C-alpha cells in the first residue's frame, strides 16, 4: 500500500549551486548529502514537513540524471511514493500494464529499497516507490 508522497526529486547540474538556493532563499536546512552508486548521483535532502526534496547531481555522464539534464535541463525529475513493500507495488503496476524501469527493488539513498516506473507509462512523470526495508 502507498502511504504518502515521500519526496520530490529535482535534477540539478551542481549541488554546490543548488543547495544555497534552498538554504538561503527558502530557509530550509540540508539534512544530508549522499552518493548513490546504483544511480550514479549525489543527492542532497531537505525536509519539508513530511515530504522531502531530493536534489540530484549526476556523478557520471552515463547517469540517468545526466541524460535527463541533457534533454530537459534542470527541473522536477521524479515523484516518490512511500510504500509498505516496493516489490508488491511493482507487481501491482506491472499487472496494470505499466512499463517498469526496475523489475525488482534496488538500493536507494538513505538505505531504502527503491524502484522506478517508466514515464511513458505514467503520463510523463518518472515515478518511484520507496520503502525502509
Ligand atoms: Zn528519489
Short mmCIF file of C-alpha atoms and ligand atoms in Angstrom, two decimals:
data_model
loop_
_atom_site.label_atom_id
_atom_site.label_comp_id
_atom_site.label_asym_id
_atom_site.label_seq_id
_atom_site.Cartn_x
_atom_site.Cartn_y
_atom_site.Cartn_z
CA UNK A 1 0.00 0.00 0.00
CA UNK A 2 1.16 3.56 -0.72
CA UNK A 3 1.43 5.68 2.44
CA UNK A 4 2.27 9.18 1.25
CA UNK A 5 4.45 11.17 -1.09
CA UNK A 6 7.93 10.60 0.31
CA UNK A 7 9.93 13.02 -1.79
CA UNK A 8 10.20 15.02 -4.97
CA UNK A 9 13.41 14.56 -6.94
CA UNK A 10 14.89 17.59 -8.69
CA UNK A 11 17.71 17.28 -11.21
CA UNK A 12 20.47 19.88 -10.90
CA UNK A 13 23.83 20.27 -12.58
CA UNK A 14 25.57 21.22 -9.33
CA UNK A 15 24.59 20.63 -5.69
CA UNK A 16 27.04 23.37 -4.70
CA UNK A 17 24.99 25.83 -6.72
CA UNK A 18 21.54 24.46 -5.85
CA UNK A 19 21.87 23.90 -2.09
CA UNK A 20 22.36 27.61 -1.28
CA UNK A 21 19.06 28.43 -3.04
CA UNK A 22 17.15 26.04 -0.76
CA UNK A 23 19.05 27.21 2.33
CA UNK A 24 19.19 30.96 1.71
CA UNK A 25 16.16 31.75 -0.46
CA UNK A 26 13.80 29.20 1.14
CA UNK A 27 15.35 28.92 4.60
CA UNK A 28 15.44 25.10 4.57
CA UNK A 29 18.30 23.11 6.02
CA UNK A 30 20.21 20.46 4.05
CA UNK A 31 19.86 17.26 6.12
CA UNK A 32 22.46 15.17 4.41
CA UNK A 33 24.40 14.67 1.20
CA UNK A 34 24.92 11.15 -0.07
CA UNK A 35 26.26 9.48 -3.20
CA UNK A 36 24.01 6.72 -4.53
CA UNK A 37 26.28 4.42 -6.50
CA UNK A 38 23.46 2.43 -8.15
CA UNK A 39 22.01 5.62 -9.68
CA UNK A 40 25.31 7.44 -10.29
CA UNK A 41 24.09 10.52 -8.46
CA UNK A 42 25.00 12.66 -5.49
CA UNK A 43 21.87 13.57 -3.55
CA UNK A 44 21.02 16.29 -1.02
CA UNK A 45 17.91 16.01 1.17
CA UNK A 46 15.76 18.73 2.68
CA UNK A 47 12.83 18.07 5.00
CA UNK A 48 9.65 19.96 4.16
CA UNK A 49 7.20 18.71 6.75
CA UNK A 50 6.62 15.01 5.99
CA UNK A 51 7.86 15.38 2.42
CA UNK A 52 11.47 15.69 1.33
CA UNK A 53 13.14 17.43 -1.54
CA UNK A 54 15.87 15.29 -3.10
CA UNK A 55 18.34 17.22 -5.24
CA UNK A 56 20.16 15.01 -7.75
CA UNK A 57 23.52 15.80 -9.31
CA UNK A 58 24.94 13.23 -11.75
CA UNK A 59 28.34 11.75 -10.86
CA UNK A 60 28.87 10.22 -14.31
CA UNK A 61 27.91 11.18 -17.90
CA UNK A 62 26.22 7.73 -18.03
CA UNK A 63 23.93 8.56 -15.15
CA UNK A 64 20.18 8.60 -15.95
CA UNK A 65 20.10 12.06 -14.35
CA UNK A 66 22.86 13.27 -16.70
CA UNK A 67 20.72 12.13 -19.65
CA UNK A 68 17.68 13.86 -18.17
CA UNK A 69 19.65 17.13 -17.77
CA UNK A 70 20.99 16.92 -21.33
CA UNK A 71 17.45 16.50 -22.66
CA UNK A 72 15.41 18.75 -20.36
CA UNK A 73 17.78 20.89 -18.34
CA UNK A 74 17.36 21.21 -14.56
CA UNK A 75 13.90 20.64 -13.11
CA UNK A 76 11.48 18.21 -11.49
CA UNK A 77 12.81 14.72 -12.19
CA UNK A 78 10.59 12.30 -10.26
CA UNK A 79 7.95 11.84 -7.58
CA UNK A 80 8.48 9.14 -4.96
CA UNK A 81 5.72 7.35 -3.10
CA UNK A 82 6.48 5.72 0.24
CA UNK A 83 5.14 2.16 0.14
CA UNK A 84 4.97 -0.71 2.64
CA UNK A 85 6.56 -3.02 0.13
CA UNK A 86 8.20 -1.90 -3.12
CA UNK A 87 8.01 -5.36 -4.73
CA UNK A 88 4.23 -5.55 -4.17
CA UNK A 89 3.77 -2.06 -5.69
CA UNK A 90 5.87 -3.09 -8.70
CA UNK A 91 3.74 -6.18 -9.22
CA UNK A 92 0.55 -4.17 -8.98
CA UNK A 93 1.83 -1.64 -11.52
CA UNK A 94 3.06 -4.38 -13.84
CA UNK A 95 -0.29 -6.18 -13.71
CA UNK A 96 -1.95 -2.85 -14.58
CA UNK A 97 0.19 -2.71 -17.73
CA UNK A 98 2.91 -0.28 -16.60
CA UNK A 99 6.38 -0.44 -18.04
CA UNK A 100 8.92 -0.90 -15.24
CA UNK A 101 12.44 0.53 -15.20
CA UNK A 102 13.38 -1.78 -12.32
CA UNK A 103 11.89 -5.28 -12.31
CA UNK A 104 12.84 -5.60 -8.65
CA UNK A 105 13.82 -3.13 -5.89
CA UNK A 106 17.35 -1.65 -5.89
CA UNK A 107 19.33 0.19 -3.20
CA UNK A 108 18.48 3.88 -3.00
CA UNK A 109 19.52 6.83 -0.83
CA UNK A 110 19.16 6.51 2.93
CA UNK A 111 19.37 2.70 2.85
CA UNK A 112 15.91 2.50 1.25
CA UNK A 113 14.69 -0.01 -1.29
CA UNK A 114 13.55 1.83 -4.42
CA UNK A 115 12.20 1.11 -7.91
CA UNK A 116 11.06 3.24 -10.82
CA UNK A 117 8.20 3.09 -13.31
CA UNK A 118 8.87 4.31 -16.84
CA UNK A 119 7.47 7.82 -17.53
CA UNK A 120 5.96 6.56 -20.82
CA UNK A 121 3.54 4.52 -18.65
CA UNK A 122 2.87 7.24 -16.09
CA UNK A 123 1.77 10.25 -18.11
CA UNK A 124 5.27 11.68 -18.26
CA UNK A 125 6.09 11.54 -14.55
CA UNK A 126 9.02 9.34 -13.59
CA UNK A 127 7.50 7.52 -10.61
CA UNK A 128 9.46 5.96 -7.75
CA UNK A 129 8.36 3.63 -4.99
CA UNK A 130 10.49 3.54 -1.85
CA UNK A 131 10.38 1.70 1.44
CA UNK A 132 12.53 1.47 4.55
CA UNK A 133 13.29 -2.22 4.12
ZN1 LIG B 1 14.03 9.59 -5.32
#
